[in-house]
CSV table of C-alpha atoms in Angstrom, one decimal:
chain,number,residue,atom,x,y,z
O,1257,MET,CA,-123.0,37.1,77.9
O,1258,THR,CA,-121.0,39.6,75.9
O,1259,LEU,CA,-117.8,41.1,77.2
O,1260,LEU,CA,-119.6,44.4,77.8
O,1261,GLU,CA,-122.3,42.7,79.8
O,1262,PHE,CA,-119.7,40.9,81.9
O,1263,ALA,CA,-117.8,44.2,82.5
O,1264,ARG,CA,-121.1,46.0,83.5
O,1265,GLY,CA,-122.4,43.1,85.6
O,1266,PRO,CA,-120.4,40.5,87.5
O,1267,ALA,CA,-117.0,42.1,87.0
O,1268,LEU,CA,-118.2,45.5,88.3
O,1269,GLN,CA,-120.0,44.0,91.3
O,1270,TRP,CA,-117.2,41.8,92.4
O,1271,SER,CA,-114.5,44.5,91.9
O,1272,LEU,CA,-116.6,46.9,94.0
O,1273,ILE,CA,-117.0,44.3,96.7
O,1274,ILE,CA,-113.3,43.7,96.8
O,1275,LEU,CA,-112.6,47.4,96.8
O,1276,VAL,CA,-114.9,48.2,99.7
O,1277,ALA,CA,-113.9,45.1,101.8
O,1278,GLY,CA,-110.2,45.8,101.2
O,1279,ILE,CA,-110.4,49.4,102.2
O,1280,VAL,CA,-112.4,48.6,105.3
O,1281,TRP,CA,-109.9,45.9,106.2
O,1282,ARG,CA,-106.9,48.3,105.8
O,1283,VAL,CA,-108.6,51.1,107.7
O,1284,LEU,CA,-109.6,48.9,110.6
O,1285,GLY,CA,-106.0,47.6,110.7
O,1286,ALA,CA,-104.7,51.1,110.9
O,1287,ILE,CA,-107.2,52.0,113.6
O,1288,LEU,CA,-106.2,49.0,115.7
O,1289,LEU,CA,-102.5,50.0,115.4
O,1290,SER,CA,-103.3,53.5,116.5
O,1291,THR,CA,-105.1,52.3,119.7
O,1292,ARG,CA,-102.1,50.6,121.2
O,1293,LYS,CA,-101.5,51.4,124.9
O,1294,GLU,CA,-99.2,54.3,125.6
O,1295,LEU,CA,-96.1,53.0,127.4
O,1296,SER,CA,-94.8,56.4,128.4
O,1297,THR,CA,-96.4,59.5,129.9
O,1298,PRO,CA,-97.3,62.0,127.2
O,1299,ARG,CA,-95.2,65.2,127.3
O,1300,ARG,CA,-98.3,67.2,126.5
O,1301,ARG,CA,-101.8,66.8,125.2
O,1302,SER,CA,-102.0,66.5,121.5
O,1303,GLY,CA,-105.1,66.9,119.3
O,1304,LEU,CA,-106.6,68.5,116.3
O,1305,LYS,CA,-104.0,71.3,115.9
O,1306,ASP,CA,-101.0,68.9,115.8
O,1307,GLY,CA,-102.8,66.5,113.4
O,1308,MET,CA,-104.0,69.2,111.0
O,1309,GLY,CA,-100.6,71.0,111.1
O,1310,THR,CA,-98.8,67.8,110.0
O,1311,ILE,CA,-101.3,67.3,107.1
O,1312,ALA,CA,-100.5,70.8,105.9
O,1313,SER,CA,-96.7,70.5,106.4
O,1314,ARG,CA,-96.4,67.1,104.8
O,1315,SER,CA,-98.3,68.3,101.7
O,1316,LEU,CA,-95.3,70.5,100.8
O,1317,PRO,CA,-91.7,69.4,100.3
O,1318,ALA,CA,-89.1,70.1,103.0
O,1319,ARG,CA,-86.9,73.1,102.2
O,1320,ALA,CA,-83.8,71.0,102.3
O,1321,PHE,CA,-85.1,68.8,99.5
O,1322,GLU,CA,-87.3,71.2,97.5
O,1323,LYS,CA,-84.9,71.7,94.6
O,1324,ARG,CA,-84.2,68.0,94.2
O,1325,ILE,CA,-87.8,66.9,94.2
O,1326,ARG,CA,-89.5,69.9,92.5
O,1327,PHE,CA,-90.2,67.9,89.4
O,1328,GLN,CA,-91.9,65.1,91.3
O,1329,HIS,CA,-93.8,67.6,93.4
O,1330,VAL,CA,-95.2,69.8,90.6
O,1331,THR,CA,-96.0,66.8,88.3
O,1332,GLY,CA,-97.5,64.9,91.2
O,1333,TYR,CA,-100.0,67.7,91.9
O,1334,ALA,CA,-100.6,68.2,88.2
O,1335,TRP,CA,-101.6,64.7,87.4
O,1336,HIS,CA,-103.7,64.3,90.5
O,1337,LEU,CA,-105.6,67.5,89.6
O,1338,ALA,CA,-106.0,66.3,86.0
O,1339,LEU,CA,-107.2,62.9,87.1
O,1340,PHE,CA,-109.7,64.5,89.5
O,1341,VAL,CA,-111.2,66.5,86.7
O,1342,THR,CA,-111.3,63.5,84.4
O,1343,VAL,CA,-113.0,61.2,86.9
O,1344,LEU,CA,-115.5,63.6,88.5
O,1345,PHE,CA,-116.6,65.9,85.7
O,1346,PHE,CA,-117.0,63.7,82.6
O,1347,GLY,CA,-120.7,63.3,81.8
O,1348,PRO,CA,-120.9,59.4,81.6
O,1349,HIS,CA,-118.8,59.2,84.8
O,1350,ILE,CA,-121.3,61.5,86.6
O,1351,LEU,CA,-124.2,59.3,85.5
O,1352,PHE,CA,-122.4,56.2,87.0
O,1353,PHE,CA,-121.9,58.0,90.3
O,1354,GLU,CA,-125.5,59.2,90.2
O,1355,SER,CA,-126.7,55.5,89.8
O,1356,ILE,CA,-124.8,54.7,93.0
O,1357,LEU,CA,-125.1,57.8,95.1
O,1358,GLY,CA,-128.6,58.9,94.0
O,1359,PHE,CA,-127.4,62.4,93.0
O,1360,GLY,CA,-125.2,64.1,90.3
O,1361,TRP,CA,-123.6,67.4,89.5
O,1362,PRO,CA,-122.8,69.5,86.4
O,1363,ASN,CA,-120.3,68.1,83.9
O,1364,LEU,CA,-117.5,69.9,82.1
O,1365,PRO,CA,-117.3,70.0,78.2
O,1366,ASN,CA,-116.0,66.8,76.8
O,1367,GLY,CA,-113.0,68.6,75.2
O,1368,VAL,CA,-111.9,69.9,78.6
O,1369,VAL,CA,-112.2,66.5,80.2
O,1370,LEU,CA,-110.4,64.8,77.3
O,1371,PHE,CA,-107.5,67.4,77.6
O,1372,ALA,CA,-107.3,66.8,81.4
O,1373,GLY,CA,-107.2,63.0,80.8
O,1374,ALA,CA,-104.4,63.4,78.2
O,1375,ILE,CA,-102.4,65.6,80.6
O,1376,ALA,CA,-102.8,63.0,83.4
O,1377,LEU,CA,-101.7,60.2,81.1
O,1378,ALA,CA,-98.7,62.1,79.7
O,1379,VAL,CA,-97.5,63.1,83.2
O,1380,LEU,CA,-97.8,59.5,84.4
O,1381,ILE,CA,-95.8,58.2,81.5
O,1382,ALA,CA,-93.1,60.8,82.2
O,1383,LEU,CA,-93.0,59.8,85.9
O,1384,LEU,CA,-92.9,56.1,85.0
O,1385,ILE,CA,-89.9,56.7,82.7
O,1386,ARG,CA,-88.2,58.8,85.3
O,1387,ARG,CA,-88.7,56.1,87.9
O,1388,ALA,CA,-87.2,53.5,85.6
O,1389,THR,CA,-84.2,55.6,84.5
O,1390,ASN,CA,-83.3,57.7,87.6
O,1391,PRO,CA,-80.7,55.7,89.6
O,1392,VAL,CA,-82.1,56.6,93.0
O,1393,GLN,CA,-85.7,56.2,92.2
O,1394,ARG,CA,-85.0,52.9,90.4
O,1395,LEU,CA,-83.2,51.6,93.5
O,1396,ILE,CA,-86.0,52.4,95.9
O,1397,SER,CA,-88.8,51.3,93.6
O,1398,ASN,CA,-90.4,47.8,93.8
O,1399,ALA,CA,-93.0,46.0,91.7
O,1400,ASP,CA,-95.8,47.7,93.6
O,1401,ASP,CA,-94.7,51.2,92.4
O,1402,TYR,CA,-94.8,50.1,88.7
O,1403,ILE,CA,-98.0,48.1,88.9
O,1404,SER,CA,-99.8,50.9,90.7
O,1405,VAL,CA,-98.8,53.5,88.1
O,1406,ILE,CA,-99.8,51.2,85.3
O,1407,MET,CA,-103.1,50.4,87.0
O,1408,VAL,CA,-104.0,54.1,86.9
O,1409,MET,CA,-102.6,54.6,83.3
O,1410,LEU,CA,-104.7,51.9,81.8
O,1411,PRO,CA,-108.2,53.4,82.5
O,1412,LEU,CA,-107.0,56.7,81.2
O,1413,LEU,CA,-105.6,55.2,78.0
O,1414,THR,CA,-108.6,52.9,77.4
O,1415,GLY,CA,-111.0,55.8,78.2
O,1416,ILE,CA,-109.3,58.0,75.6
O,1417,THR,CA,-109.3,55.3,72.9
O,1418,ALA,CA,-113.0,54.5,73.7
O,1419,PHE,CA,-113.9,58.2,73.5
O,1420,ALA,CA,-112.1,58.5,70.1
O,1421,HIS,CA,-113.4,55.1,68.8
O,1422,ILE,CA,-109.8,53.9,68.0
O,1423,GLY,CA,-108.9,50.3,67.3
O,1424,ALA,CA,-112.2,48.4,67.6
O,1425,ARG,CA,-116.0,48.6,68.0
O,1426,TYR,CA,-117.1,51.1,70.6
O,1427,GLU,CA,-118.8,48.3,72.7
O,1428,THR,CA,-115.5,46.4,72.8
O,1429,LEU,CA,-113.5,49.5,73.7
O,1430,LEU,CA,-116.0,50.4,76.4
O,1431,ALA,CA,-115.8,46.9,77.9
O,1432,ILE,CA,-112.0,47.1,78.0
O,1433,HIS,CA,-112.2,50.5,79.6
O,1434,LEU,CA,-114.5,49.2,82.3
O,1435,LEU,CA,-112.4,46.1,82.9
O,1436,SER,CA,-109.3,48.2,83.3
O,1437,ILE,CA,-111.1,50.3,86.0
O,1438,GLU,CA,-112.3,47.1,87.7
O,1439,ALA,CA,-108.7,45.8,87.7
O,1440,MET,CA,-107.7,49.0,89.4
O,1441,PHE,CA,-110.5,48.6,92.0
O,1442,ILE,CA,-109.2,45.1,92.8
O,1443,TRP,CA,-105.6,46.3,93.1
O,1444,PHE,CA,-106.4,49.4,95.1
O,1445,PRO,CA,-106.6,48.1,98.7
O,1446,PHE,CA,-103.5,45.9,98.3
O,1447,GLY,CA,-101.1,48.3,96.6
O,1448,LYS,CA,-99.7,51.8,97.0
O,1449,LEU,CA,-102.9,53.2,95.5
O,1450,MET,CA,-104.3,52.8,99.0
O,1451,HIS,CA,-102.4,56.0,99.9
O,1452,THR,CA,-105.4,57.8,98.3
O,1453,ALA,CA,-107.5,56.8,101.3
O,1454,MET,CA,-104.8,56.7,104.0
O,1455,SER,CA,-102.4,59.6,103.3
O,1456,PHE,CA,-104.3,62.3,105.3
O,1457,PRO,CA,-105.4,60.0,108.2
O,1458,SER,CA,-101.8,58.7,108.5
O,1459,ARG,CA,-100.4,62.2,108.5
O,1460,PHE,CA,-103.0,63.3,111.1
O,1461,GLN,CA,-102.1,60.2,113.3
O,1462,ALA,CA,-98.4,61.0,113.0
O,1463,GLY,CA,-98.9,64.6,114.0
O,1464,THR,CA,-100.9,63.7,117.1
O,1465,SER,CA,-98.5,60.9,118.0
O,1466,PHE,CA,-95.4,63.1,117.8
O,1467,GLY,CA,-97.3,65.9,119.6
O,1468,ARG,CA,-97.8,63.6,122.6
O,1469,ARG,CA,-94.0,63.2,122.7
O,1470,GLY,CA,-93.5,66.9,122.6
O,1471,VAL,CA,-91.8,67.0,119.2
O,1472,LYS,CA,-92.9,68.3,115.8
O,1473,ALA,CA,-93.7,65.7,113.2
């Protein structure tokens, strides 16, 4: 079995199993926490309005901190958008999703996707350097923060090198790219990358919880 066959076969299968099982485990844990018995009488009924309002309000920085966190806010949205374009609109990626989902969608030109990937990688590197050098961010960061950023950077870096055929045979570069994605899949449920699946539900839950207490989240 070659490295590429391993990456396309057992490594992909097991990483997807761990990814799905881990996400289900984390989501079920969150649901069980949210179903705890209320120990006090709700101040008012809370529902969709409170939950959706908190999702919207927590997606923007508070006015008191806007000037101090503007760099993280703008760059955060920039790299998420660039990553979204890279993952979902590159032709080979669409073929992969189609093999799993049974349907595909139009792709963007390779040059556009490559540019988006380079932007995402550059912003992540800048954010990683800022985290390591800013006194406050360095103080509140732990290993998970650094590992999670690196786990996202590696697929971008290896994907760009594979696309450009830099450093080795294409088959080897493609295998390394796939293995980096699979490593990210395995890490996803256990690190802070899980916020991708939990951020909106957790904000919704916070909004409804605070709403029952009669306060704004």
